[in-house]
CSV table of C-alpha atoms in Angstrom, one decimal:
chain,number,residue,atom,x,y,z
A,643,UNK,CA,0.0,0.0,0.0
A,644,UNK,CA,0.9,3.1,-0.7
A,645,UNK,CA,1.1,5.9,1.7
A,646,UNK,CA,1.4,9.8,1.3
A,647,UNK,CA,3.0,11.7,4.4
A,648,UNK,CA,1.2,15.4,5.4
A,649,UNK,CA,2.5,17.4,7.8
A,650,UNK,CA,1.1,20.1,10.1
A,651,UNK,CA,2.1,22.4,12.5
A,652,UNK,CA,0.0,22.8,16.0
A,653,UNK,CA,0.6,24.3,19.7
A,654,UNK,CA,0.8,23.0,22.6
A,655,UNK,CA,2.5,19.1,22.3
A,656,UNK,CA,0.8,17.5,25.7
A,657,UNK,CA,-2.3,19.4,25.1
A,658,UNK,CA,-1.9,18.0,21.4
A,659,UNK,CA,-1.6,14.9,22.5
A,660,UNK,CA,-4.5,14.7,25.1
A,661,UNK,CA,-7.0,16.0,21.8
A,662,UNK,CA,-6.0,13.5,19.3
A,663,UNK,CA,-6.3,10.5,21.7
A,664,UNK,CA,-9.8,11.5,22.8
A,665,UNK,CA,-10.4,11.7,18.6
A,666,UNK,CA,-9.1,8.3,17.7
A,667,UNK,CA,-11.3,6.9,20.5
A,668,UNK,CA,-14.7,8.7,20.0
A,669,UNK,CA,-13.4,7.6,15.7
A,670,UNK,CA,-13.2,4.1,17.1
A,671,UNK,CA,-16.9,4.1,19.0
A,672,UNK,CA,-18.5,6.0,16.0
A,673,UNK,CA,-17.0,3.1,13.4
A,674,UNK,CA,-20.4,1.4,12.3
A,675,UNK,CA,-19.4,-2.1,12.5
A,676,UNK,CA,-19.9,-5.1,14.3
A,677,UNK,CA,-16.1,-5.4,14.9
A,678,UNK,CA,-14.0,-2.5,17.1
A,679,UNK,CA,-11.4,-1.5,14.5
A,680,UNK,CA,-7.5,-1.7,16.7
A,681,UNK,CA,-6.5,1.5,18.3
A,682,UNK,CA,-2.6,2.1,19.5
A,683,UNK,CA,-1.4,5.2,21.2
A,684,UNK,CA,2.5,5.1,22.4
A,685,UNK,CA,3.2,7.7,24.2
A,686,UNK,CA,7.0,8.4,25.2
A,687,UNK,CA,5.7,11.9,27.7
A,688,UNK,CA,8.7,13.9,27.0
A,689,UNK,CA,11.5,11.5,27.7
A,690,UNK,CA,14.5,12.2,25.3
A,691,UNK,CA,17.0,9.5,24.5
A,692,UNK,CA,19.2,8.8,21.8
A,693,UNK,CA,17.0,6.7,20.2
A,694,UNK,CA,13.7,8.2,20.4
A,695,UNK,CA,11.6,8.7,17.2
A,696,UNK,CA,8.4,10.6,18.4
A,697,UNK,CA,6.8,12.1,20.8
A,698,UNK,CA,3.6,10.2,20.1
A,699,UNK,CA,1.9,8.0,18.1
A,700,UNK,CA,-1.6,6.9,17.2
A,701,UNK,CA,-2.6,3.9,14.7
A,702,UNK,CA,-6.2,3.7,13.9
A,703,UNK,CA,-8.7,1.4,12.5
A,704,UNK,CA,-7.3,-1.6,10.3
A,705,UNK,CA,-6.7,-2.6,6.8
A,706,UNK,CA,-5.6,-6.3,7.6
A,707,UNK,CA,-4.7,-7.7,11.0
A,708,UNK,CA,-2.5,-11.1,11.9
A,709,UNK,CA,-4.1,-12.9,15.0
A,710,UNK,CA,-1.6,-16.4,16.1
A,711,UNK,CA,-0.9,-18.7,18.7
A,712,UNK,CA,2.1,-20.1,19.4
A,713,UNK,CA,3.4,-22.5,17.2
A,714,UNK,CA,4.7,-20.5,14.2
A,715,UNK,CA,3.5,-17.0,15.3
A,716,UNK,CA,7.4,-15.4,14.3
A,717,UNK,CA,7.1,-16.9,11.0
A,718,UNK,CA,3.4,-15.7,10.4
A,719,UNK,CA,4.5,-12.5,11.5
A,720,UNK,CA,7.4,-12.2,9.3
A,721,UNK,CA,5.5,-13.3,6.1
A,722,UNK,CA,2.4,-10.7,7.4
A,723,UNK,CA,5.2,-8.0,7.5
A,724,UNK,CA,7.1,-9.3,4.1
A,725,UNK,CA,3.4,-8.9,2.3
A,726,UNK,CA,2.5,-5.3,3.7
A,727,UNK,CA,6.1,-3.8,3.3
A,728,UNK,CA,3.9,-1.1,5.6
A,729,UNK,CA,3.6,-0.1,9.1
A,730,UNK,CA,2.7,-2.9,11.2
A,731,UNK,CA,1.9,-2.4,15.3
A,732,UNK,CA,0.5,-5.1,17.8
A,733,UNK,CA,1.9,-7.2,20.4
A,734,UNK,CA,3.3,-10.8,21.5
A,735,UNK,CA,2.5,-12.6,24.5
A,736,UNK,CA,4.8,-13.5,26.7
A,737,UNK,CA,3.6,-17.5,26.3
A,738,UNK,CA,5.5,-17.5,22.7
A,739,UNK,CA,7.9,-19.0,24.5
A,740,UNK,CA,6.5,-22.1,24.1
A,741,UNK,CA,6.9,-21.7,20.5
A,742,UNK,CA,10.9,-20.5,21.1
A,743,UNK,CA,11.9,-23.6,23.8
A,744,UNK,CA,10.3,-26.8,24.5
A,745,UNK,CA,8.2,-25.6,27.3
A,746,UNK,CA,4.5,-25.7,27.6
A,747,UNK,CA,1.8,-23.5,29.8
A,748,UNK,CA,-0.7,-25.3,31.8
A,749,UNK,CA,-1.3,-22.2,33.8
A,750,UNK,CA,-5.1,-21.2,33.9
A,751,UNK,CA,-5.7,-18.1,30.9
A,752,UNK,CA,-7.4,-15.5,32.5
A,753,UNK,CA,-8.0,-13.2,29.7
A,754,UNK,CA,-7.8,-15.9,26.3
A,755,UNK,CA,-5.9,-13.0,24.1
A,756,UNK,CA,-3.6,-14.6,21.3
A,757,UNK,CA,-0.1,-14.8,21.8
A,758,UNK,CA,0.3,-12.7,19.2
A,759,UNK,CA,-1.8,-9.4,17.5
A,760,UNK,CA,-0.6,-7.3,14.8
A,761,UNK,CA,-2.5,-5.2,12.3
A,762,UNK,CA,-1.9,-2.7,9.2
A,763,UNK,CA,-3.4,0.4,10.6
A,764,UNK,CA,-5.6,2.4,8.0
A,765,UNK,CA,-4.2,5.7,9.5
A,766,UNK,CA,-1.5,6.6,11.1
A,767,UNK,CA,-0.3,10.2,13.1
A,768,UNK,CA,3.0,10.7,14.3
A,769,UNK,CA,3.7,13.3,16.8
A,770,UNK,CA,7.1,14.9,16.7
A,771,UNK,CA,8.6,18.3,17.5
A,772,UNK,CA,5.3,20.3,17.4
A,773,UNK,CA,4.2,18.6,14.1
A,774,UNK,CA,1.6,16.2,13.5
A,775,UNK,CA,2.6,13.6,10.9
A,776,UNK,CA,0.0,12.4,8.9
A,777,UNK,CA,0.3,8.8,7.4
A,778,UNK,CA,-2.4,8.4,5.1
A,779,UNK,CA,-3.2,5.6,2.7
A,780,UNK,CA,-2.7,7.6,-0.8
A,781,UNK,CA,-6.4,7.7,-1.5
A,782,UNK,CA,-7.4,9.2,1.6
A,783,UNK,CA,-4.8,12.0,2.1
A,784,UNK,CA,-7.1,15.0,1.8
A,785,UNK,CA,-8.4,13.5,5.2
A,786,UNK,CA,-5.5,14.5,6.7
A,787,UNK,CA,-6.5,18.2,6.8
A,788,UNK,CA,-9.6,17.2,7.8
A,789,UNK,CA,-9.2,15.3,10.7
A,790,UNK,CA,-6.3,17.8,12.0
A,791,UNK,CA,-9.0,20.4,12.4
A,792,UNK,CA,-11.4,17.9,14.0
A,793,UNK,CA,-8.5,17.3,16.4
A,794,UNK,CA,-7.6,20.7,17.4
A,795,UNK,CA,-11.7,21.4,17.8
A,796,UNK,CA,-11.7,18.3,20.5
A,797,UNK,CA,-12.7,19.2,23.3
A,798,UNK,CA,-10.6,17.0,26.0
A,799,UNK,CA,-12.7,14.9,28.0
A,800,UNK,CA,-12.1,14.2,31.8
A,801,UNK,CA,-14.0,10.8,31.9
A,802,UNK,CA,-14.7,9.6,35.9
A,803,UNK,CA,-12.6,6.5,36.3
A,804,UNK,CA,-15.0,3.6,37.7
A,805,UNK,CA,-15.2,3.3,41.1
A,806,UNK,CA,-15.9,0.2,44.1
A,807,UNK,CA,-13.8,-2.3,42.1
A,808,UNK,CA,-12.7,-5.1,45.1
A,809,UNK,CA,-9.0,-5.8,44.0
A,810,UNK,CA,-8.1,-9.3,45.2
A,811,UNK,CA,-4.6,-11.3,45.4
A,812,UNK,CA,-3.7,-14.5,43.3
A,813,UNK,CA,-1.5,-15.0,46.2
A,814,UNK,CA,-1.8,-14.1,49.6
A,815,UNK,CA,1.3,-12.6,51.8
A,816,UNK,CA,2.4,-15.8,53.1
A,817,UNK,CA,2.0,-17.6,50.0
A,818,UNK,CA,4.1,-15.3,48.3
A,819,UNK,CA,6.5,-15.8,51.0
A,820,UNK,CA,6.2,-19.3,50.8
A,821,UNK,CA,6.6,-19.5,47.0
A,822,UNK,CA,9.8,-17.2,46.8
A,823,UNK,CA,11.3,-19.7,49.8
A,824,UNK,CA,10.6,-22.5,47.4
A,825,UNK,CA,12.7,-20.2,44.0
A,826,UNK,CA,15.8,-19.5,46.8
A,827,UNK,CA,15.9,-23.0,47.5
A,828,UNK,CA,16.3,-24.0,43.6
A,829,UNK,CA,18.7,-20.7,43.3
A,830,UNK,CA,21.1,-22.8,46.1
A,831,UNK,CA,21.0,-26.1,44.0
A,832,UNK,CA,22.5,-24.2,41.3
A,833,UNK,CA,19.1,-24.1,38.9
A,834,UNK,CA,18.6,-20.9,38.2
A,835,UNK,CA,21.1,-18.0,39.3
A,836,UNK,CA,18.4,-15.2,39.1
A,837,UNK,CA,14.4,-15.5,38.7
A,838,UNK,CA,11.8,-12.8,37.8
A,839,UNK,CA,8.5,-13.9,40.2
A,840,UNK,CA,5.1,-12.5,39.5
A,841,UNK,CA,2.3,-12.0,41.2
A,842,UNK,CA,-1.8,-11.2,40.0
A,843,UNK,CA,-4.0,-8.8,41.4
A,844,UNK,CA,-7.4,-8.7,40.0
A,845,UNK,CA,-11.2,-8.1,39.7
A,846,UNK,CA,-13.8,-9.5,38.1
A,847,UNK,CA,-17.5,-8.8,37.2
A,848,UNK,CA,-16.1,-5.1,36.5
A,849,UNK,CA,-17.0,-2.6,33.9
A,850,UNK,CA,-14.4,0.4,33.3
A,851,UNK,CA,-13.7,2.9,31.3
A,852,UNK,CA,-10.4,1.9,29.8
A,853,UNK,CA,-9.5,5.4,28.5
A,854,UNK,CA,-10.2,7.2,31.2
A,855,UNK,CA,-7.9,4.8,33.6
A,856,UNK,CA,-5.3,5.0,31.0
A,857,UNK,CA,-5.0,8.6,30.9
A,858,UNK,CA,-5.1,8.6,34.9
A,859,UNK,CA,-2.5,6.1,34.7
A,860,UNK,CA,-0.1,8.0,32.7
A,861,UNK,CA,-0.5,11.2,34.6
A,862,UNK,CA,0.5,9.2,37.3
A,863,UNK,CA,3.6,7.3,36.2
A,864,UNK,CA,4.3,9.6,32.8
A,865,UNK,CA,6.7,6.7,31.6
A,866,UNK,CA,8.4,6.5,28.5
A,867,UNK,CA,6.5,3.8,26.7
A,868,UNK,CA,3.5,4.1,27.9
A,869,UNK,CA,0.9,2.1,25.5
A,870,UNK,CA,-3.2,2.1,24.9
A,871,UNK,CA,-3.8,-0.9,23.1
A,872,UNK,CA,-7.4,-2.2,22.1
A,873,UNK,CA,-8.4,-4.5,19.6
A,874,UNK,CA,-11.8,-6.5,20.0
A,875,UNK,CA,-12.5,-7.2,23.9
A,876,UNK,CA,-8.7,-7.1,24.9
A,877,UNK,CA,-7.5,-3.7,26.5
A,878,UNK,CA,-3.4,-3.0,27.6
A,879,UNK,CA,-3.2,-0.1,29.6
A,880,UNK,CA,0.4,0.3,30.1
A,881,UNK,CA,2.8,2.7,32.1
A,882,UNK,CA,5.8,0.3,31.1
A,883,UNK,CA,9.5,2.5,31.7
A,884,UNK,CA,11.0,-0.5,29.9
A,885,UNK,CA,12.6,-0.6,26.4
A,886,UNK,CA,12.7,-4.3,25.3
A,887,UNK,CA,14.4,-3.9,22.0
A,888,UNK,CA,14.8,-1.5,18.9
A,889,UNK,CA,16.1,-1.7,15.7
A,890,UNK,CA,17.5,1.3,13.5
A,891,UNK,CA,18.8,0.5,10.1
A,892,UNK,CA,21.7,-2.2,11.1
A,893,UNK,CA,21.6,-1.3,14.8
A,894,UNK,CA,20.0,-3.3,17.8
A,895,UNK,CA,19.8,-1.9,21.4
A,896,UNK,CA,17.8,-3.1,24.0
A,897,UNK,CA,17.8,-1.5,27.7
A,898,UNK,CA,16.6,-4.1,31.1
A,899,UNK,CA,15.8,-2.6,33.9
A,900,UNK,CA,16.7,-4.1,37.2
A,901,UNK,CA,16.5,-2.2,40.4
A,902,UNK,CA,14.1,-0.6,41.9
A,903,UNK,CA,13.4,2.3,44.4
A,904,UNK,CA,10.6,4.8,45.8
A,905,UNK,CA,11.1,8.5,45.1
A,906,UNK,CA,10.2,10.3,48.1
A,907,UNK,CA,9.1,13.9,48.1
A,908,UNK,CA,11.6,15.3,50.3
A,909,UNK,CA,14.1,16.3,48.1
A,910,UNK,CA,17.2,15.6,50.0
A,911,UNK,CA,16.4,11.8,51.4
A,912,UNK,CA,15.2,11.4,47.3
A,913,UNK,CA,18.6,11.7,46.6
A,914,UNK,CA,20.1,9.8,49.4
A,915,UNK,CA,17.4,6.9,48.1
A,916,UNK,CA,18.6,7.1,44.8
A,917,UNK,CA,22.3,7.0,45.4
A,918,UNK,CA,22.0,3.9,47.7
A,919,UNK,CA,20.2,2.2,44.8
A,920,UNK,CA,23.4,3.2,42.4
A,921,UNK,CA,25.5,1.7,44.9
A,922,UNK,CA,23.8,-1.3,45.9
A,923,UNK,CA,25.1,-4.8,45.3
A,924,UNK,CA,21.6,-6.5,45.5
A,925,UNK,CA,20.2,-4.4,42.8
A,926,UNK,CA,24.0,-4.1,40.4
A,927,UNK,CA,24.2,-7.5,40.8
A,928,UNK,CA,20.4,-8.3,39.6
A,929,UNK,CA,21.5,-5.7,36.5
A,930,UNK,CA,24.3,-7.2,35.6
A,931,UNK,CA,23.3,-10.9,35.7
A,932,UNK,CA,20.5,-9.8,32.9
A,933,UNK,CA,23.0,-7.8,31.7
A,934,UNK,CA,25.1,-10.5,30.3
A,935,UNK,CA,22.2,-12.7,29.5
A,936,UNK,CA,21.0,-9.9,26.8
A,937,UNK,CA,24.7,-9.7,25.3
A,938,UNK,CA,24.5,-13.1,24.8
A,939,UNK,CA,20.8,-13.3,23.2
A,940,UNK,CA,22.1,-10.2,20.8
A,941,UNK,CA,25.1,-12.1,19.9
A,942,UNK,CA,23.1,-14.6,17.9
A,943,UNK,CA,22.3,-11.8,15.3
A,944,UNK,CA,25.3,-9.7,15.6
A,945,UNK,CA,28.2,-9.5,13.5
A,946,UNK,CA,31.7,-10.9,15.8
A,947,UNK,CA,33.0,-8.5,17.9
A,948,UNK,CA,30.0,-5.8,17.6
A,949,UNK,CA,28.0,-6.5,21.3
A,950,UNK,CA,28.5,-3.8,23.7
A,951,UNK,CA,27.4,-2.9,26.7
A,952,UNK,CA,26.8,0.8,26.3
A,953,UNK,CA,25.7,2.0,29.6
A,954,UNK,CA,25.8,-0.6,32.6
A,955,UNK,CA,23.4,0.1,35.8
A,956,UNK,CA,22.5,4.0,34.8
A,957,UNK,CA,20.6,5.6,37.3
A,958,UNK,CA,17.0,6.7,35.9
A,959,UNK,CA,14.1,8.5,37.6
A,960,UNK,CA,10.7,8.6,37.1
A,961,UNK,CA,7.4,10.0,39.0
A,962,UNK,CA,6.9,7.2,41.0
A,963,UNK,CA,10.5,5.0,41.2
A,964,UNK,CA,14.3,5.4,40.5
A,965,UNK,CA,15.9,2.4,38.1
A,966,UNK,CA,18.8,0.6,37.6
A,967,UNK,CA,19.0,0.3,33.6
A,968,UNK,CA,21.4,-1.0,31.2
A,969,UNK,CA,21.7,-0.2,27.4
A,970,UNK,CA,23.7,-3.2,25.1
A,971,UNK,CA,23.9,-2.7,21.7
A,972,UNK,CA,24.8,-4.8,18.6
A,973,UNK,CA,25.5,-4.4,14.7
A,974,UNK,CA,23.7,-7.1,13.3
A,975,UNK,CA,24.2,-9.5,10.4
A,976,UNK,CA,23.3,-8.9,6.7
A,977,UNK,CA,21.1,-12.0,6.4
A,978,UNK,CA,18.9,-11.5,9.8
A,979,UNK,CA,15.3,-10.9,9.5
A,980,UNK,CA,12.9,-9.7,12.0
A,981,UNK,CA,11.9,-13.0,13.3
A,982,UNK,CA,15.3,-14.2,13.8
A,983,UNK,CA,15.9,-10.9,16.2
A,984,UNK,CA,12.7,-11.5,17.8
A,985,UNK,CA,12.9,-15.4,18.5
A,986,UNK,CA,16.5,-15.5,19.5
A,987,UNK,CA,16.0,-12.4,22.3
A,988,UNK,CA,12.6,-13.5,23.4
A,989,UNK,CA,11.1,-13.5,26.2
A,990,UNK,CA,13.3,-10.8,27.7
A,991,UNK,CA,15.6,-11.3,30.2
A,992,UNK,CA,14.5,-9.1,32.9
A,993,UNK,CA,11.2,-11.2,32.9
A,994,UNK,CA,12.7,-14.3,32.7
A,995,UNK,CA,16.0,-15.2,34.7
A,996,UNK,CA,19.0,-16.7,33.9
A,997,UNK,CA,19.5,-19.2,32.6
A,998,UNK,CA,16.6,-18.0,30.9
A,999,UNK,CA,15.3,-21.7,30.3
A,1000,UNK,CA,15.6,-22.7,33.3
A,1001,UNK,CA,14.3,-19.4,35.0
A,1002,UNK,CA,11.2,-20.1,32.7
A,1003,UNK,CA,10.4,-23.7,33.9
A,1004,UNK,CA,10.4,-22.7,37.5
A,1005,UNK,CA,8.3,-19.7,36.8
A,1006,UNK,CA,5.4,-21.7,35.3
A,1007,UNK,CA,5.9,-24.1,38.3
A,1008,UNK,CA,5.3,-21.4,41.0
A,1009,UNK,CA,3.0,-18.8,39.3
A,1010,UNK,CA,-0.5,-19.5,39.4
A,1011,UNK,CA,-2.0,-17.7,36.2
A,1012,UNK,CA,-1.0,-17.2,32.3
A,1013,UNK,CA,1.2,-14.0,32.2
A,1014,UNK,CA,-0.6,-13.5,28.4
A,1015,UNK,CA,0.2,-10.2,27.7
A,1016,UNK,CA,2.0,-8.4,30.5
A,1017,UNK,CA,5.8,-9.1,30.5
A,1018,UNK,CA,5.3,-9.3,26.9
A,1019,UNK,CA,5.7,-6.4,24.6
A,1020,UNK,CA,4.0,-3.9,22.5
A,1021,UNK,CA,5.3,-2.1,19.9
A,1022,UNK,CA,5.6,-1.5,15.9
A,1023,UNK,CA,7.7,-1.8,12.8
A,1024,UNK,CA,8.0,0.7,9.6
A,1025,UNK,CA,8.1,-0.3,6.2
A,1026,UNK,CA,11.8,-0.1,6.1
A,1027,UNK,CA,12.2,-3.1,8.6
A,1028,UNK,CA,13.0,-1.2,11.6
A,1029,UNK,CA,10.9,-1.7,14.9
A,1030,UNK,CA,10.7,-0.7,18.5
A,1031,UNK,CA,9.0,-2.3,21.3
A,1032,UNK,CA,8.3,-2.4,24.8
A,1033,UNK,CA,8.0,-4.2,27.8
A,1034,UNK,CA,4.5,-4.7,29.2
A,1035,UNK,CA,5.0,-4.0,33.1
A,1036,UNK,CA,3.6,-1.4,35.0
A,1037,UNK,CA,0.3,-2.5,33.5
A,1038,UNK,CA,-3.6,-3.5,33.5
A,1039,UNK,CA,-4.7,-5.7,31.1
A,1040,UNK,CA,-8.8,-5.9,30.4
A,1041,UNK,CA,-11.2,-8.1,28.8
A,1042,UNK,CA,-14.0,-6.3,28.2
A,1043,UNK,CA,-16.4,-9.5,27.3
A,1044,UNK,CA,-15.3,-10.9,30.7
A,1045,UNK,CA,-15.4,-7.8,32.3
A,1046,UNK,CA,-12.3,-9.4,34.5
A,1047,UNK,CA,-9.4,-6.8,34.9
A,1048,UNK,CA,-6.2,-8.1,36.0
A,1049,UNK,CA,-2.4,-6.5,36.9
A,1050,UNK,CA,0.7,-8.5,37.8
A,1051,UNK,CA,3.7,-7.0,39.4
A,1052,UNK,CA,6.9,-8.9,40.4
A,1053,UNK,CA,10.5,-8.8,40.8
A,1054,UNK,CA,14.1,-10.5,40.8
A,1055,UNK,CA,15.0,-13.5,42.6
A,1056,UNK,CA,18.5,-14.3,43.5
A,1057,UNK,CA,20.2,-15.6,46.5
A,1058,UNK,CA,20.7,-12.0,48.4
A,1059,UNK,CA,17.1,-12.1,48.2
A,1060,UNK,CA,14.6,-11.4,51.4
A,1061,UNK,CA,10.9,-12.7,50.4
A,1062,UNK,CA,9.5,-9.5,52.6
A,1063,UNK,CA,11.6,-7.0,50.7
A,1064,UNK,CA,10.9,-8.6,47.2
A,1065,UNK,CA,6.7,-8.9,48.5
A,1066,UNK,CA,6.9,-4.8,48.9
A,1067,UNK,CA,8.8,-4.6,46.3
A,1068,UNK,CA,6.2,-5.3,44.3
A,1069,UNK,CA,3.4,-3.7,46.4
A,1070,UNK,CA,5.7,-0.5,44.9
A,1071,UNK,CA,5.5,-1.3,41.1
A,1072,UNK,CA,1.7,-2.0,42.5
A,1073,UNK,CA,1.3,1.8,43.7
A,1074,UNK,CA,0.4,3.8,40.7
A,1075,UNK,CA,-1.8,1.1,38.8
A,1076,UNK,CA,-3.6,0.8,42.1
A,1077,UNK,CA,-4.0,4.1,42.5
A,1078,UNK,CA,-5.3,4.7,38.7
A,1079,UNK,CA,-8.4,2.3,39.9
A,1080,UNK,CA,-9.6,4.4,42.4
């Protein structure tokens, strides 16, 4: 397909922002079909790094979608994305790694979303620098105009978030205790050296208002992938700070995080918090166990000699928690496609373990629920072959046929590990989404 480009000029970029969500949603509701067409917002709120490409970006409405399960999901995708030589944005399930290693999931699926979701959007705005880039199939570029006054006429709408929903546990305090006991023992019999455990909180019999939580939730957090994702009855509301992996012309870099702390508002002890998270050996040595299991997954695409870790254990803050990240970076091979990347570094390693097999089969031994999509990713890939994607933490996932909402939170095992510091742990990466549902 081809597509025309049409660029425009506007004010204020959050305020921007905030107008041509609310228009791709109330587009989406006013579409007269029996089907939802997909909506994706990403939404990096002002965070600059070297390798940001937008402030924003919104994919509406579909021309053709890919919908797979894990057994040859990669390859389907590959051959969707060879076809369309077009945009392409969705996301993939953390359970493809079934499809990757000879594992298997006999975990109860909450929320029955394919392990993997792409589509072909039918437009496409691009937010960058005070201009809105308009992506428009060739015949429908006069639109563009159109809609870009319909946008800036929007009024922003302050929806009431839905209130009295009764958040439960899949796993009580002592259970989780219990549980983490059980992933230190297998840590001291040399199984696993490091383990990311997760943990479900969730409600059903809920109705919400997915857009309205959203926008709460990334007011709250303001990360730099944040994602709204809805296609059909599946809803990803995600404040993820997490880069899983990018790809720029012959470049890879992908950016775990490991090592977490609570920003406080007292300016001084902030810093102090932050400074002891730099220098703690807990936390480095979490980051640089993943670390080194990335370089190694990037090695199998790059050329010899080219893995390197760029930044190792860089202190980041956001509005809610200070992190430990790492960037690694690679030059990759001439003959490497996109499913090769993707199959030889998935799942990631900060939501795995390492050894990342291993870490795997005692995670589906000890959680109690299908992760689906969260500790997944969502992201997209341009026509030329180059992608970006995150990592689905910090985030509610909704099915809205079910009306069951669920959130997971977890955090890295390793033998330095105290099960009541990793349980609030997690009631910290809990915080925001919590708060988003009240």
């Amino acid at each position: 397909m081809i597509r025309k480009k049409k660029s425009i000029c506007f004010g204020h970029v959050d305020q921007f922002k905030q107008k041509a969500l609310q228009w791709a949603y109330n587009q989406q509701l006013k579409k007269d079909s029996s089907k939802k067409e997909p909506l994706l917002f990403l939404d990096s709120n002002a965070h600059k790094d070297p390798y940001s490409r937008f402030d924003a970006l919104i994919a509406l409405g579909q021309k053709s979608e890919l919908s797979a399960n894990a057994s040859s999901a990669f390859d389907a995708l590959q051959s969707f994305y060879n076809h369309k030589k077009d945009w392409v944005m969705g996301c993939l399930s953390y359970d493809l790694k079934n499809e990757i290693e000879d594992l298997s999931t006999t975990n109860k699926d909450e929320h029955e979303t394919p392990d993997l979701y792409f589509f072909q959007p039918d437009k496409l705005l691009i937010i960058k620098d005070q201009y809105c880039h308009f992506h428009y199939p060739e015949a429908i570029i006069n639109q563009a105009l159109v809609d870009f006054n319909n946008i800036a006429a929007q009024a922003i709408e302050i929806n009431s978030c839905s209130i009295g929903i009764s958040i439960k546990k899949s796993l009580e305090r002592q259970d989780y205790l219990k549980a983490v006991d059980h992933v230190l023992k297998h840590i001291q019999q040399g199984d696993v050296y490091e383990m990311n455990f997760c943990q479900r909180f969730y409600a059903e019999h809920v109705q919400i208002d997915p857009l309205a939580i959203f926008q709460k939730l990334n007011k709250l957090a303001s990360p730099p992938f944040a994602a709204y994702l809805n296609f059909g009855e599946h809803y990803v509301l995600s404040a993820s700070p997490e880069r899983y992996i990018q790809k720029h012309k012959n470049q890879l870099i992908s950016q775990p995080i490991k090592g977490t702390a609570k920003r406080m508002k007292n300016a001084v002890l902030d810093k102090e918090i932050a400074e002891t998270l730099k220098n703690d050996p807990k936390e480095r040595a979490e980051n640089i166990m993943i670390t080194d299991l990335v370089r190694n997954d990037l090695a199998k695409t790059a050329v010899k000699g080219s893995v390197y870790v760029d930044e190792l254990c860089g202190l980041y803050s956001f509005k809610t928690v200070h992190q430990l990240i790492s960037t690694i970076s690679s030059q990759l091979k001439d003959d490497v496609d996109i499913a090769d990347i993707l199959k030889t570094t998935y799942p990631m390693g900060s939501m795995t373990g390492a050894p990342k097999v291993s870490a795997m089969q005692i995670i589906e031994k000890y959680e109690k629920t299908k992760r689906g999509i969260y500790s997944g990713t969502i992201g997209y890939i341009t026509p030329e072959g180059d992608f970006d994607f995150n990592v689905v933490i910090r985030s509610i996932l909704y099915n809205s046929l079910f009306n069951r909402l669920s959130l997971f939170v977890g955090s890295a095992i390793t033998y330095q590990s105290d099960p009541q510091m990793e349980y609030e742990e997690c009631l910290l990466k809990a915080e925001a989404l919590l708060e988003a549902l009240r």
